[in-house]
Short mmCIF file of C-alpha atoms and ligand atoms in Angstrom, two decimals:
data_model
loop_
_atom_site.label_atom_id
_atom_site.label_comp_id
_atom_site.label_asym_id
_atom_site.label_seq_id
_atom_site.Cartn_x
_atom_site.Cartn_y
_atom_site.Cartn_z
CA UNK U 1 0.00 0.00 0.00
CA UNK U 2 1.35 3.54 -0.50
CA UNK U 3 2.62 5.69 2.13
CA UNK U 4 1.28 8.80 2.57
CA UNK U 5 1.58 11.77 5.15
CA UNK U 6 0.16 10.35 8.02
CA UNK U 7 0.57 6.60 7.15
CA UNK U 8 1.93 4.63 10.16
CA UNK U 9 5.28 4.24 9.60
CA UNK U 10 5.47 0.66 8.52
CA UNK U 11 7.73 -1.12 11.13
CA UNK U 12 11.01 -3.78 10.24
CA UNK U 13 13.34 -5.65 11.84
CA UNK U 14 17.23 -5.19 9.96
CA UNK U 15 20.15 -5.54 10.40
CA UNK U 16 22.67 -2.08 10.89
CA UNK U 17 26.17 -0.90 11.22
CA UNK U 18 25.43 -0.48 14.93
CA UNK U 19 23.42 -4.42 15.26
CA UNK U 20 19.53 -5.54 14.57
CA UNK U 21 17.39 -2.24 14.54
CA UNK U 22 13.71 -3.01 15.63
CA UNK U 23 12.26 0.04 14.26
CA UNK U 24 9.48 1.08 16.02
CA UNK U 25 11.41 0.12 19.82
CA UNK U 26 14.52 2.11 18.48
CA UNK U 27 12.81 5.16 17.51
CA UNK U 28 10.72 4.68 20.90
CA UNK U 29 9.55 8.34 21.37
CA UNK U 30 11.73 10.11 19.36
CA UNK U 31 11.28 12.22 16.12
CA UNK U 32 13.05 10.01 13.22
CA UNK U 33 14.74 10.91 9.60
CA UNK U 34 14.30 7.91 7.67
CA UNK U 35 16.64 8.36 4.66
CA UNK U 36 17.90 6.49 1.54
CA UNK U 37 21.02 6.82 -0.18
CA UNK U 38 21.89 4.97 -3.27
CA UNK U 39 24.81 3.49 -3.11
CA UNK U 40 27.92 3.17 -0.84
CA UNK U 41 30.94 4.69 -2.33
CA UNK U 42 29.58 7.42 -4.60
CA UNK U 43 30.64 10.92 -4.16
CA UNK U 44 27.46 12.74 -3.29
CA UNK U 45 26.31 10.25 -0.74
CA UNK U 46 29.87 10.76 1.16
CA UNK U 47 29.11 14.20 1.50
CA UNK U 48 25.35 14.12 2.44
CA UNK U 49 26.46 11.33 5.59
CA UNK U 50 29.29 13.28 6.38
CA UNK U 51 27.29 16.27 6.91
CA UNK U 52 24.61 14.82 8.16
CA UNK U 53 26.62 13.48 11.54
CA UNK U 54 27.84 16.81 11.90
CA UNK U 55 23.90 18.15 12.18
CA UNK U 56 23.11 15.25 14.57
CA UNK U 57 23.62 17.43 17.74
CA UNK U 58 20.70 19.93 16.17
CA UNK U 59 18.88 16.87 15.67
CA UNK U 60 19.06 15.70 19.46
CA UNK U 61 17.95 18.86 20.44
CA UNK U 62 14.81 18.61 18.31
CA UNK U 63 14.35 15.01 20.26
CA UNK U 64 15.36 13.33 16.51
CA UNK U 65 17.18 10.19 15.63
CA UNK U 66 18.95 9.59 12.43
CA UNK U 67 18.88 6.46 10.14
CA UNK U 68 20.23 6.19 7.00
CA UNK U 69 19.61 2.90 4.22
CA UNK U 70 20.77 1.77 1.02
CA UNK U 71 20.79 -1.53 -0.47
CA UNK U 72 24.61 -2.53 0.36
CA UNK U 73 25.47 -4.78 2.85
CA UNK U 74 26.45 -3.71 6.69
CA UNK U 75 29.88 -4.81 5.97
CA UNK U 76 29.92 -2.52 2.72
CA UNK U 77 28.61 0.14 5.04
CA UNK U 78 31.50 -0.52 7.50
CA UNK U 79 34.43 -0.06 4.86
CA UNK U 80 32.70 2.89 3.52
CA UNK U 81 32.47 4.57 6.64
CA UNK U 82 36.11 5.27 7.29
CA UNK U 83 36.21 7.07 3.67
CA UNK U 84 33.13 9.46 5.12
CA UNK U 85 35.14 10.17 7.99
CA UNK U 86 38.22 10.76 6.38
CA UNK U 87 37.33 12.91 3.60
CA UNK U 88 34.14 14.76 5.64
CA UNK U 89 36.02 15.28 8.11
CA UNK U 90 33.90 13.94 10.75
CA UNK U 91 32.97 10.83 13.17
CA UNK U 92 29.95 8.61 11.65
CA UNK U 93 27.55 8.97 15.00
CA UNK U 94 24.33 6.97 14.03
CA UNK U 95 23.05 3.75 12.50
CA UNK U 96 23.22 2.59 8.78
CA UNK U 97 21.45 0.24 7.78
CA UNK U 98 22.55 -2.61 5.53
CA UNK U 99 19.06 -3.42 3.21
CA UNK U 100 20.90 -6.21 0.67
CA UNK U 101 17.26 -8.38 0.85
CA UNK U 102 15.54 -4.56 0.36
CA UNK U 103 12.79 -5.58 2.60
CA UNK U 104 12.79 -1.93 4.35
CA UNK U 105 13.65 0.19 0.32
CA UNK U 106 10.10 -2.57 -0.57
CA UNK U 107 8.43 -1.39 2.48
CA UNK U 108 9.16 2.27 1.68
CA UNK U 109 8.84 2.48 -2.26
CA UNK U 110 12.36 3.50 -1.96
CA UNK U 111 13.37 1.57 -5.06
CA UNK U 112 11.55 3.42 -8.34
CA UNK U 113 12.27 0.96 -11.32
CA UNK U 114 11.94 3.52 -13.81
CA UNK U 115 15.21 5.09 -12.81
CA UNK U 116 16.65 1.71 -11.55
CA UNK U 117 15.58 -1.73 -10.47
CA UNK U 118 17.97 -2.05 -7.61
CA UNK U 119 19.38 1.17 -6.28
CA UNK U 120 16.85 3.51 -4.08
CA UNK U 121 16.68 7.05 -5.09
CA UNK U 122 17.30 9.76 -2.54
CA UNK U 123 14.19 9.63 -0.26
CA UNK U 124 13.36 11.06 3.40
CA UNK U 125 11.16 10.18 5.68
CA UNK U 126 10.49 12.16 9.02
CA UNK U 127 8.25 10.45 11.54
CA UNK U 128 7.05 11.64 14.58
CA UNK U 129 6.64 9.95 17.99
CA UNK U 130 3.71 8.75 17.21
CA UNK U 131 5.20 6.68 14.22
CA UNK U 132 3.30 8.51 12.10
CA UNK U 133 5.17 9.65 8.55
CA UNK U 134 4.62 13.35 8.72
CA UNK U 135 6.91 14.18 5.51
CA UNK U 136 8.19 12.53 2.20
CA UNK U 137 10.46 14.04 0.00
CA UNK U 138 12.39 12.22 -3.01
CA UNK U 139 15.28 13.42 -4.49
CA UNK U 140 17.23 12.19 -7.46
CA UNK U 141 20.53 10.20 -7.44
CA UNK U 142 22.24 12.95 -9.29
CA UNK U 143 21.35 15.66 -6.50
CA UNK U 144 22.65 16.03 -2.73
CA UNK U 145 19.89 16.32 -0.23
CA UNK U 146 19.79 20.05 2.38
CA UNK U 147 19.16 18.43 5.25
CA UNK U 148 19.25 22.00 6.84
CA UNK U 149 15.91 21.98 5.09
CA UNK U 150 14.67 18.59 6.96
CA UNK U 151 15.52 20.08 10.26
CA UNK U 152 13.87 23.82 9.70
CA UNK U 153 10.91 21.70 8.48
CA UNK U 154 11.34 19.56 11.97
CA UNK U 155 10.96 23.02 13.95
CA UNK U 156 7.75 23.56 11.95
CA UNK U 157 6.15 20.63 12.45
CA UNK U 158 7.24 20.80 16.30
CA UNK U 159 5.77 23.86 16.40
CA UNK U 160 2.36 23.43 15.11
CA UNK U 161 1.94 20.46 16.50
CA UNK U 162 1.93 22.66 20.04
CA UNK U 163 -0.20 25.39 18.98
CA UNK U 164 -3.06 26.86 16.34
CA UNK U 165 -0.32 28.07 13.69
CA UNK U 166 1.26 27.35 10.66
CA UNK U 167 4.50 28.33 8.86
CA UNK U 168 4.29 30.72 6.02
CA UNK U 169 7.34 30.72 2.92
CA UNK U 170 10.64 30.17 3.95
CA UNK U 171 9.71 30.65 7.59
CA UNK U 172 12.85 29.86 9.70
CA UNK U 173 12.77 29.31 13.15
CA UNK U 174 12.05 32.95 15.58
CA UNK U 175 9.73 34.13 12.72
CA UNK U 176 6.30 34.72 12.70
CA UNK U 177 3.90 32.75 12.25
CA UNK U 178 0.11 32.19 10.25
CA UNK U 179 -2.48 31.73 13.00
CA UNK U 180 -4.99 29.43 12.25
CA UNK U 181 -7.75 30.86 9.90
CA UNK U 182 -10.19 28.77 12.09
CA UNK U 183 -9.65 30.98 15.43
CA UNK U 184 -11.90 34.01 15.30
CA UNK U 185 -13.14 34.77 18.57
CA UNK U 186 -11.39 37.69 19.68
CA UNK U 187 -10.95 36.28 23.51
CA UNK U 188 -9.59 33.54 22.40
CA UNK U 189 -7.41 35.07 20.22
CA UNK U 190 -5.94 37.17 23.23
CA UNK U 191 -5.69 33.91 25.52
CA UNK U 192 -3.67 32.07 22.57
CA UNK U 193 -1.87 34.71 21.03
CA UNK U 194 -1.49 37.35 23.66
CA UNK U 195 1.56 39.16 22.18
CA UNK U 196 -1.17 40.27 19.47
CA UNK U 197 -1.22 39.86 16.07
CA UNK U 198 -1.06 41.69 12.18
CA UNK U 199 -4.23 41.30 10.23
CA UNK U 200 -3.13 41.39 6.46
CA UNK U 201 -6.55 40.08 5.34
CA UNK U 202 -8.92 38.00 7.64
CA UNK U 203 -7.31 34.92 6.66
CA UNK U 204 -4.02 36.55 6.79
CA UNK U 205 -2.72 37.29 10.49
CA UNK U 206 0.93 36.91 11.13
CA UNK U 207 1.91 36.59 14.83
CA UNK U 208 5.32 36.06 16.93
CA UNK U 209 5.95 32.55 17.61
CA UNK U 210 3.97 31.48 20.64
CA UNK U 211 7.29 29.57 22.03
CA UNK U 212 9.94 32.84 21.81
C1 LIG Z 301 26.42 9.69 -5.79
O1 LIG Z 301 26.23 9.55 -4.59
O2 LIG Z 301 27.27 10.44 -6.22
C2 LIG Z 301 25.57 8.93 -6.78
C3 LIG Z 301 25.06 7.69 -6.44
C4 LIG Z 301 24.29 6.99 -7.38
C5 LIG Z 301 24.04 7.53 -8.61
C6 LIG Z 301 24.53 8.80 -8.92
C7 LIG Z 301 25.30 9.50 -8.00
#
């Protein structure tokens, strides 16, 4: 069945560079980015690991665990990893895991035929303490991933989650924020928002973040 934004995340048992990852125990309560990578070896997915274990302390603060995929082997994975640290300049800090059977890239439509039968494409996944997929992006081989895009998207969805807001354009953490078209009644609008608010149109009212 397809996954969609808020599909359970479908839970597996594989094995990683760090031992036997029981998804849905591992990720426990945490926040999770579920990622792909083609292929062990290649130049772009060097640099996207690399960088991405140098973001993993911004991650823990957002309560997030990292886990990365491809269809190579944990051993594979192992060799690699000393190349990633090497050249990125940088200690691998969190679990790969080695999908040669490609029963999690099945699970997760990770492998699209139509660009090739065996290799998965570039995909992400971030789940939320729930288990519950709350974003899927793909990406093609040929293009590196901004992962400082996954986690400003991780402060979004942290933050709305909490209160009656959304994120407008570009919104970065510390900017305002879209309050909920749905909220009209002007006490309540005080109690939730009490730093006030700019009306641009009725639908339209921008407000400090309720968290700052
Ligand atoms: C890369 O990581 O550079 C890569 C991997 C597979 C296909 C194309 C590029």
């Amino acid at each position: 069945m397809a996954l969609h934004i808020g599909s359970l995340a479908p839970d597996f048992t594989q094995d990683s560079t760090e031992g036997p990852i029981e998804f849905h125990k591992w990720a426990g309560n945490h926040w999770v980015i579920l990622f792909s990578h083609p292929k062990d070896f290649t130049p772009v997915c060097t640099t996207e690991l690399g960088y991405l274990a140098k973001l993993k302390g911004e991650f823990e603060k957002r309560h997030t665990k990292i886990l990365a995929l491809s269809v190579d082997d944990v051993a594979s994975h192992k060799r690699w990893t000393s190349d990633i640290e090497e050249t990125q300049k940088t200690k691998l800090n969190y679990p790969i895991l080695g999908d040669a059977d490609r029963k999690v890239s099945k699970l997760y439509d990770m492998i699209h035929p139509e660009w090739n039968d065996t290799l998965t494409v570039r995909s992400v996944f971030v789940i939320d303490p729930n288990h519950k997929i709350r974003l899927i992006i793909t990406y093609p081989a040929s293009t590196g991933r901004n992962f400082d895009e996954i986690l400003r998207v991780l402060d979004s969805l942290q933050l709305t989650d909490k209160f009656s807001v959304s994120t407008p354009v570009n919104w970065k953490h510390g900017e305002e924020v879209v309050i909920a078209p749905s909220i009209t009644d002007p006490k309540v609008l005080k109690e939730k928002f009490p730093k006030g608010y700019r009306e641009l149109k009725p639908y339209l009212r921008l407000t400090p973040p309720p968290n700052g």
